[in-house]
Amino acid sequence: MRITLKVWRQSGPAKAGTLVEYAADNVSADMSFLEMLDLVNEGLIARGEDPIAFDSDCREGICGACGFLIDGLPHGPVRGSTVCQLHMRSFSDGDTLVLEPWRAKAFPLVKDLVVDRSAFDRIIQAGGYTSINVGGARDANSILIGKDTVEQAMDSAACIACGACVAACKNASAALFTAAKITHLSLLPQGQVERYTRVVRMVDRHDDEGFGSCSNEGECEAVCPKEIPITNIARMNREYLKATLMRGR
Amino acid sequence: MSSFRRVFTSSVGTKLLIGLTGLALFAYLILHLAGNLLIFFGQETFNEYSHKLISNPLVVPVEIGLLLIFLLHVYKAIINWMGNQAARPVRYEKTEWAGHKSRKSVSSVTMIWTGLMTLLFVVVHLKQFRFGAWYEIGSPPIRDLYRTETELFTAPAWVAVYVLCVILVGFHLRHGISSAFQSIGADHPVYTKRLVVWGTAFAILIGGGFAIIPIWVYLTR
Ligand code: FES
């Protein structure tokens, strides 16, 4: 396959960026999208040029490190997939693809397709944890939790914090990410202690980072590699309402 | 923990307020439409209804309450929109709608514009009706709102303006109704899916219902 890439190249946060065209030749349909980029980068390095910077780690769709827009869609056209799990067979010979980084005030650009997502870490630090006294390892089933609740909490916990929700949202809102974390912990008994302080602190942090608010369009859900539904956001709103009513803030 | 004031300025709190005020205005629109449809029963019924309404001592406090709800909705929505614009200072070179389960629609991306048009329309509409030409009929005399309305809608330009504006209101409701329920935290394994369908149905009913009236008046006068 031969693919033409138009990649956002920007050497640093304060530098001007632009789309630069590259030809990717001899692309195998079995390559992942990132392997294809590795191939392009090998060519660039051989020619003494600066390789395209992009994030990746596990390359098996579980860590959340990778991600950029392919032709206007976060993680590309395949549903429920990260770019590392996206294969070139999803494209056709001769395609031209535009690659762009996540764009949000809260995700400052580092280089090319790499953005700084530490805003997510700070949202987690604000309340995405449970305070548990660590002692000897507990018996696995000492706290009984209903099957449905476990499933629902796990669906939310599946969030890998890749940032695609922010990238897809017209408001660059991190509502889905924040809501998934809040939902996960609010459903489980271990999360009850900080349940109401958590939602308020995490939402406040979310806002302070410069993310927008939710317009309930659900673009985030449609691009989420873990297909986390926006019903999580409804739950976050409900938890927030409860927290402010019940605790008086 | 943050101050109580933040409840109404946070992203979630702002949307809660926009949702709640929006739903209140939606409920008002249903009542408003039901009242307006009485015009199909003729001058007398329509005027009697409007007289009962405006002679009620509660009507002014309710109107003031409604105005405050409306202004809060507008104010919060504008502030919210500006914040959201600021959240993505650098635009994409290329974007695509995700499709699939996304509810993004022409209606959802134009909320601020259909909303601002509605604001403009409400000002004109209040001036033409609430504070419009005052005719009297019968003894004891009551306001002949029927005449005010039928006179206005003999002008095709005003018919067109009203029809266009209420269709824009319909577009606003198309996304607004289901979005408001989501904002106030309504979520149910079965009903959430139906909400979007019902929201659209109500949007068509309200937009269409209001649009029929000026057309009908124009054609039958
Ligand atoms: S590299 Fe880990 S999810 Fe893609």
XYZ file of C-alpha atoms and ligand atoms in Angstrom:
474
model
C 0.000 0.000 0.000
C 0.981 3.586 -0.496
C -0.400 6.134 1.919
C 0.053 9.880 1.825
C 0.216 11.501 5.233
C -0.309 15.111 6.114
C 1.152 15.377 9.581
C 1.036 18.307 11.988
C 4.668 19.223 12.563
C 5.490 21.613 15.362
C 8.944 21.511 16.917
C 7.907 22.972 20.268
C 5.066 24.550 22.257
C 5.960 28.102 21.298
C 6.875 27.312 17.688
C 4.586 27.690 14.693
C 3.211 24.439 13.315
C 1.981 23.308 9.932
C 0.827 20.226 8.068
C 3.691 18.502 6.246
C 3.160 15.871 3.580
C 4.920 12.498 3.701
C 4.653 9.444 1.476
C 4.504 6.062 3.202
C 5.484 3.367 0.712
C 5.505 -0.411 1.101
C 2.920 -0.312 3.851
C 1.618 -3.753 4.765
C -2.098 -4.085 5.492
C -1.171 -6.029 8.635
C 0.801 -3.179 10.157
C -0.709 -1.198 12.960
C -1.024 2.522 12.362
C 1.894 3.185 14.698
C 4.080 0.591 12.952
C 3.365 2.430 9.729
C 4.522 5.649 11.422
C 7.647 3.837 12.676
C 8.372 2.954 9.067
C 7.983 6.567 7.985
C 10.217 7.681 10.863
C 12.947 5.191 9.907
C 12.972 6.788 6.477
C 13.133 10.271 8.012
C 15.998 9.296 10.311
C 17.900 7.715 7.413
C 17.590 11.006 5.548
C 18.793 12.902 8.605
C 15.411 14.523 9.260
C 13.556 14.908 12.525
C 11.210 11.938 13.070
C 7.526 12.538 13.775
C 6.932 12.620 17.529
C 3.975 10.613 18.830
C 3.173 8.888 22.127
C 2.817 5.150 22.598
C 3.609 2.549 25.200
C 1.755 -0.761 25.394
C 0.640 -0.822 21.763
C -2.123 -3.187 22.735
C -4.880 -0.713 23.512
C -4.712 -0.805 27.284
C -2.421 1.954 28.507
C -3.921 5.067 26.931
C -0.604 6.595 25.904
C -1.290 6.759 22.190
C -3.748 8.929 20.328
C -4.121 11.603 17.656
C -6.709 12.532 15.073
C -6.777 10.688 11.774
C -8.782 12.610 9.212
C -10.662 14.498 11.893
C -11.486 11.533 14.109
C -9.697 10.753 17.391
C -8.050 7.318 17.088
C -9.223 7.082 13.480
C -12.307 5.662 11.820
C -12.617 2.304 13.611
C -14.931 2.267 16.634
C -13.737 1.115 20.014
C -10.101 1.191 19.009
C -6.932 3.112 19.851
C -4.500 4.114 17.091
C -2.085 1.403 18.245
C -4.792 -1.211 17.660
C -5.857 0.267 14.367
C -4.527 -1.620 11.372
C -3.682 -0.406 7.918
C -6.222 -2.800 6.439
C -8.808 -0.280 7.574
C -7.490 2.056 4.864
C -7.113 1.784 1.115
C -4.099 2.047 -1.109
C -3.646 5.636 -2.201
C -5.442 7.222 0.798
C -4.391 10.636 2.018
C -4.689 10.993 5.781
C -4.442 14.108 7.942
C -2.849 13.535 11.364
C -3.327 16.111 14.096
C -2.704 16.210 17.844
C -5.482 16.508 20.459
C -6.325 20.185 20.654
C -7.404 21.708 23.950
C -6.273 24.566 26.133
C -5.833 22.024 28.938
C -3.633 19.788 26.753
C -0.707 22.015 25.742
C 1.196 20.780 22.745
C 4.641 19.357 23.410
C 5.774 18.401 19.922
C 4.131 17.262 16.684
C 1.412 14.803 17.763
C 2.386 14.769 21.444
C 0.379 16.778 23.971
C 0.767 17.142 27.722
C -2.118 15.320 29.395
C -1.003 15.808 32.975
C -4.238 17.764 33.562
C -5.874 14.320 33.795
C -3.417 13.302 36.517
C -4.311 16.400 38.489
C -8.033 15.631 38.201
C -7.297 12.182 39.627
C -5.172 13.700 42.380
C -8.092 15.930 43.315
C -10.296 12.989 44.280
C -9.969 9.952 42.040
C -8.813 7.681 44.833
C -10.051 5.866 47.902
C -8.406 6.226 51.286
C -7.778 2.719 52.544
C -5.472 1.719 55.356
C -3.074 -0.702 53.827
C -2.384 -3.753 55.925
C -2.047 -7.410 55.134
C -3.605 -8.544 51.865
C -7.371 -8.865 52.283
C -9.341 -11.936 51.386
C -10.554 -11.361 47.806
C -14.264 -11.569 48.525
C -14.456 -10.077 51.983
C -16.568 -7.213 50.637
C -19.487 -8.593 48.697
C -20.614 -6.565 45.701
C -23.513 -7.460 43.412
C -22.699 -8.695 39.948
C -24.538 -5.858 38.151
C -22.767 -3.214 40.197
C -19.400 -4.815 39.554
C -20.068 -4.904 35.814
C -21.202 -1.299 35.745
C -18.240 -0.097 37.786
C -15.884 -2.085 35.573
C -17.372 -0.549 32.428
C -16.462 2.884 33.787
C -13.110 1.731 35.112
C -12.237 0.641 31.571
C -11.318 4.269 30.819
C -7.638 4.400 29.834
C -7.422 8.212 30.084
C -6.240 8.619 26.510
C -7.961 11.984 26.088
C -9.942 11.143 22.937
C -13.123 12.407 24.644
C -11.567 15.842 25.070
C -10.271 15.797 21.510
C -13.670 14.937 20.035
C -15.717 17.351 22.134
C -16.528 20.667 20.503
C -16.026 22.255 23.938
C -12.815 20.341 24.723
C -14.582 19.067 27.824
C -13.181 16.241 29.900
C -16.645 15.442 31.261
C -16.566 11.825 30.098
C -13.154 11.102 31.604
C -14.034 12.774 34.902
C -17.472 11.154 34.993
C -16.082 7.684 34.300
C -13.709 7.963 37.258
C -16.430 9.364 39.532
C -18.926 6.705 38.450
C -16.465 3.871 38.939
C -15.718 4.859 42.530
C -19.214 6.016 43.510
C -20.660 2.597 42.655
C -18.317 0.583 44.840
C -18.407 0.326 48.648
C -14.732 1.292 48.846
C -15.533 4.614 47.227
C -18.294 5.680 49.608
C -16.185 7.484 52.195
C -15.128 10.308 49.861
C -18.111 9.952 47.549
C -19.445 13.501 47.771
C -16.242 15.409 48.375
C -14.740 13.546 45.432
C -17.245 14.691 42.819
C -17.002 18.327 43.851
C -13.216 18.359 43.983
C -12.782 16.558 40.688
C -15.257 18.811 38.880
C -13.575 21.916 40.323
C -10.174 20.638 39.216
C -11.564 19.798 35.779
C -12.737 23.390 35.409
C -9.530 24.903 36.750
C -7.548 22.998 34.147
C -9.446 24.865 31.423
C -11.649 22.107 30.030
C -15.066 23.148 28.697
C -18.498 21.978 29.834
C -20.628 19.157 28.447
C -23.143 19.890 25.666
C -24.508 16.337 25.842
C -23.749 15.601 22.213
C -21.936 12.349 22.888
C -19.123 12.699 20.349
C -16.897 11.508 23.217
C -18.823 8.259 23.591
C -18.667 7.639 19.846
C -14.867 7.946 19.714
C -14.025 6.416 23.099
C -11.801 3.350 22.550
C -13.524 1.769 25.546
C -16.988 2.913 24.395
C -17.863 4.457 27.748
C -21.408 5.858 27.534
C -22.398 9.432 28.432
C -24.818 8.038 31.000
C -21.681 8.297 33.164
C -21.912 12.065 32.751
C -25.556 12.038 33.840
C -24.451 10.149 36.929
C -21.687 12.667 37.610
C -24.226 15.500 37.354
C -26.530 13.661 39.741
C -23.714 12.989 42.205
C -22.747 16.648 42.006
C -26.317 17.752 42.675
C -26.595 15.355 45.608
C -23.245 16.474 46.962
C -24.174 20.135 46.878
C -27.689 19.612 48.248
C -26.833 17.116 50.940
C -23.556 18.527 52.119
C -24.332 22.179 51.545
C -20.757 22.568 50.278
C -13.463 22.283 49.552
C -14.591 25.078 47.307
C -17.070 27.759 48.240
C -20.820 27.429 47.843
C -20.775 30.113 45.154
C -18.884 27.732 42.902
C -21.890 25.411 42.696
C -23.467 27.716 40.159
C -20.329 28.607 38.258
C -18.705 25.184 37.847
C -19.129 23.425 34.505
C -21.574 20.922 35.986
C -23.471 23.497 38.076
C -23.786 25.844 35.121
C -25.264 23.108 32.986
C -27.581 22.097 35.820
C -28.951 25.637 35.902
C -29.238 25.858 32.125
C -31.027 22.487 32.134
C -33.437 23.347 34.937
C -34.350 26.758 33.539
C -34.616 25.238 30.068
C -37.050 22.597 31.278
C -39.131 25.263 33.037
C -39.307 27.238 29.787
C -40.208 24.068 27.897
C -43.093 23.454 30.309
C -44.193 27.062 29.829
C -44.136 26.642 26.038
C -46.542 23.713 26.302
C -49.005 25.846 28.305
C -48.488 28.781 25.957
C -49.198 26.621 22.913
C -52.281 25.066 24.524
C -53.652 28.567 25.165
C -52.828 29.788 21.677
C -54.564 26.859 20.026
C -57.842 28.190 21.454
C -57.812 30.625 18.546
C -59.211 27.775 16.473
C -62.378 28.005 18.587
C -63.041 31.561 17.497
C -62.821 35.113 18.728
C -65.022 34.759 21.798
C -63.347 31.695 23.319
C -59.907 33.086 22.633
C -60.646 36.490 24.156
C -62.346 34.974 27.187
C -59.327 32.796 27.820
C -56.903 35.688 27.447
C -59.064 37.847 29.717
C -59.129 35.188 32.426
C -55.369 34.974 32.180
C -54.539 38.684 32.314
C -57.164 39.519 34.949
C -55.652 37.006 37.345
C -53.698 38.896 40.053
C -51.019 36.180 39.976
C -50.178 36.783 36.356
C -47.685 39.607 36.946
C -45.622 37.778 39.599
C -45.615 34.687 37.390
C -44.524 36.772 34.419
C -41.696 38.283 36.430
C -40.627 34.818 37.582
C -40.719 33.572 34.014
C -38.673 36.536 32.838
C -36.045 35.878 35.512
C -35.861 32.199 34.528
C -35.532 33.199 30.895
C -32.803 35.750 31.592
C -30.900 33.315 33.806
C -31.056 30.719 31.021
C -29.744 33.211 28.466
C -27.060 34.629 30.746
C -25.745 31.234 31.820
C -25.805 29.889 28.271
C -23.784 32.815 26.915
C -21.182 32.594 29.705
C -21.012 28.837 29.151
C -20.571 29.232 25.408
C -17.745 31.717 25.835
C -15.960 29.402 28.274
C -16.313 26.532 25.842
C -14.886 28.588 22.996
C -11.882 29.407 25.170
C -11.304 25.722 25.968
C -9.999 25.116 22.435
C -7.946 28.134 21.405
C -6.308 26.354 18.442
C -8.799 24.848 15.988
C -8.373 21.613 14.058
C -7.375 21.670 10.407
C -9.808 18.866 9.752
C -12.704 17.568 11.857
C -15.359 14.999 11.244
C -18.559 14.196 13.124
C -18.140 10.872 14.849
C -21.609 9.539 14.027
C -22.463 6.197 15.643
C -24.061 6.850 19.049
C -23.312 10.560 18.956
C -26.303 12.909 19.209
C -24.476 15.717 17.471
C -26.840 17.353 15.029
C -27.469 20.621 13.225
C -29.645 21.442 16.200
C -26.965 20.691 18.798
C -24.228 22.726 17.125
C -26.460 25.766 16.605
C -27.887 26.024 20.145
C -26.269 29.385 20.867
C -27.526 30.867 17.565
C -31.071 29.505 17.727
C -31.076 30.657 21.347
C -29.990 34.197 20.519
C -32.547 34.345 17.692
C -35.203 33.261 20.179
C -34.130 36.031 22.549
C -34.535 38.577 19.764
C -37.850 37.078 18.753
C -39.209 37.159 22.314
C -38.501 40.894 22.535
C -40.385 41.579 19.285
C -43.148 39.161 20.210
C -43.743 40.738 23.642
C -43.835 44.168 22.077
C -46.426 43.058 19.534
C -48.700 41.107 21.876
C -48.136 41.622 25.596
C -47.518 45.337 25.020
C -49.155 45.456 21.564
C -52.225 47.183 20.145
C -54.952 47.265 22.828
C -58.474 46.870 21.445
C -61.562 46.313 23.530
C -64.724 44.387 22.854
C -68.045 43.576 24.606
C -69.547 44.939 27.770
C -68.035 45.016 30.229
C -65.147 45.532 27.817
C -62.340 42.999 27.737
C -59.169 43.018 25.679
C -59.714 41.928 22.077
C -56.444 40.031 21.687
C -58.010 38.166 18.780
C -58.045 41.387 16.788
C -54.448 42.237 17.713
C -53.395 38.822 16.468
C -55.453 38.676 13.295
C -54.362 42.192 12.300
C -50.714 41.285 12.668
C -51.019 38.118 10.654
C -52.678 39.748 7.671
C -49.150 40.846 6.763
C -47.382 37.962 5.009
C -43.978 39.262 6.127
C -44.921 38.893 9.805
C -46.377 35.454 9.149
C -43.039 34.459 7.606
C -41.039 35.933 10.492
C -43.131 34.144 13.103
C -43.072 30.820 11.292
C -39.314 31.012 10.832
C -38.715 31.972 14.455
C -40.863 29.232 15.959
C -39.143 26.692 13.707
C -35.837 27.904 15.153
C -37.323 27.436 18.621
C -38.210 23.900 17.547
C -34.598 23.320 16.500
C -33.454 24.608 19.878
C -35.793 22.181 21.634
C -34.753 19.283 19.407
C -31.444 19.111 21.247
C -32.437 21.100 24.307
C -35.067 18.835 25.831
C -33.061 15.619 26.000
C -29.884 17.544 26.776
C -31.546 19.254 29.746
C -32.577 15.925 31.238
C -29.025 14.639 30.865
C -27.669 17.818 32.476
C -29.828 17.418 35.558
C -28.614 13.854 35.868
C -31.540 11.845 34.532
C -30.234 8.498 33.386
C -32.070 5.228 33.152
C -31.279 2.014 31.262
C -34.531 2.208 29.310
C -35.803 5.791 29.436
C -32.569 7.538 28.503
C -32.766 6.111 24.993
C -36.403 7.190 24.638
C -35.622 10.679 25.883
C -34.003 11.700 22.617
C -36.968 10.397 20.632
C -39.490 12.121 22.900
C -37.443 15.309 22.895
C -37.547 15.368 19.109
C -41.269 14.607 19.057
C -42.009 17.489 21.437
C -39.759 19.804 19.446
C -41.719 19.055 16.271
C -45.030 19.381 18.085
C -44.189 22.713 19.673
C -42.403 24.197 16.656
C -45.083 22.919 14.284
C -47.952 23.862 16.596
C -46.832 27.456 16.904
C -46.084 27.679 13.175
C -49.580 26.611 12.160
C -51.307 29.489 13.958
C -50.040 32.480 11.928
C -50.468 30.499 8.700
C -54.013 29.540 9.634
C -54.897 33.115 10.629
C -53.448 34.421 7.376
C -55.330 31.926 5.233
C -58.689 32.261 6.978
C -58.766 36.041 7.316
S -0.100 2.521 23.156
Fe -1.142 1.811 24.913
S -3.178 2.179 24.313
Fe -2.125 2.627 22.491
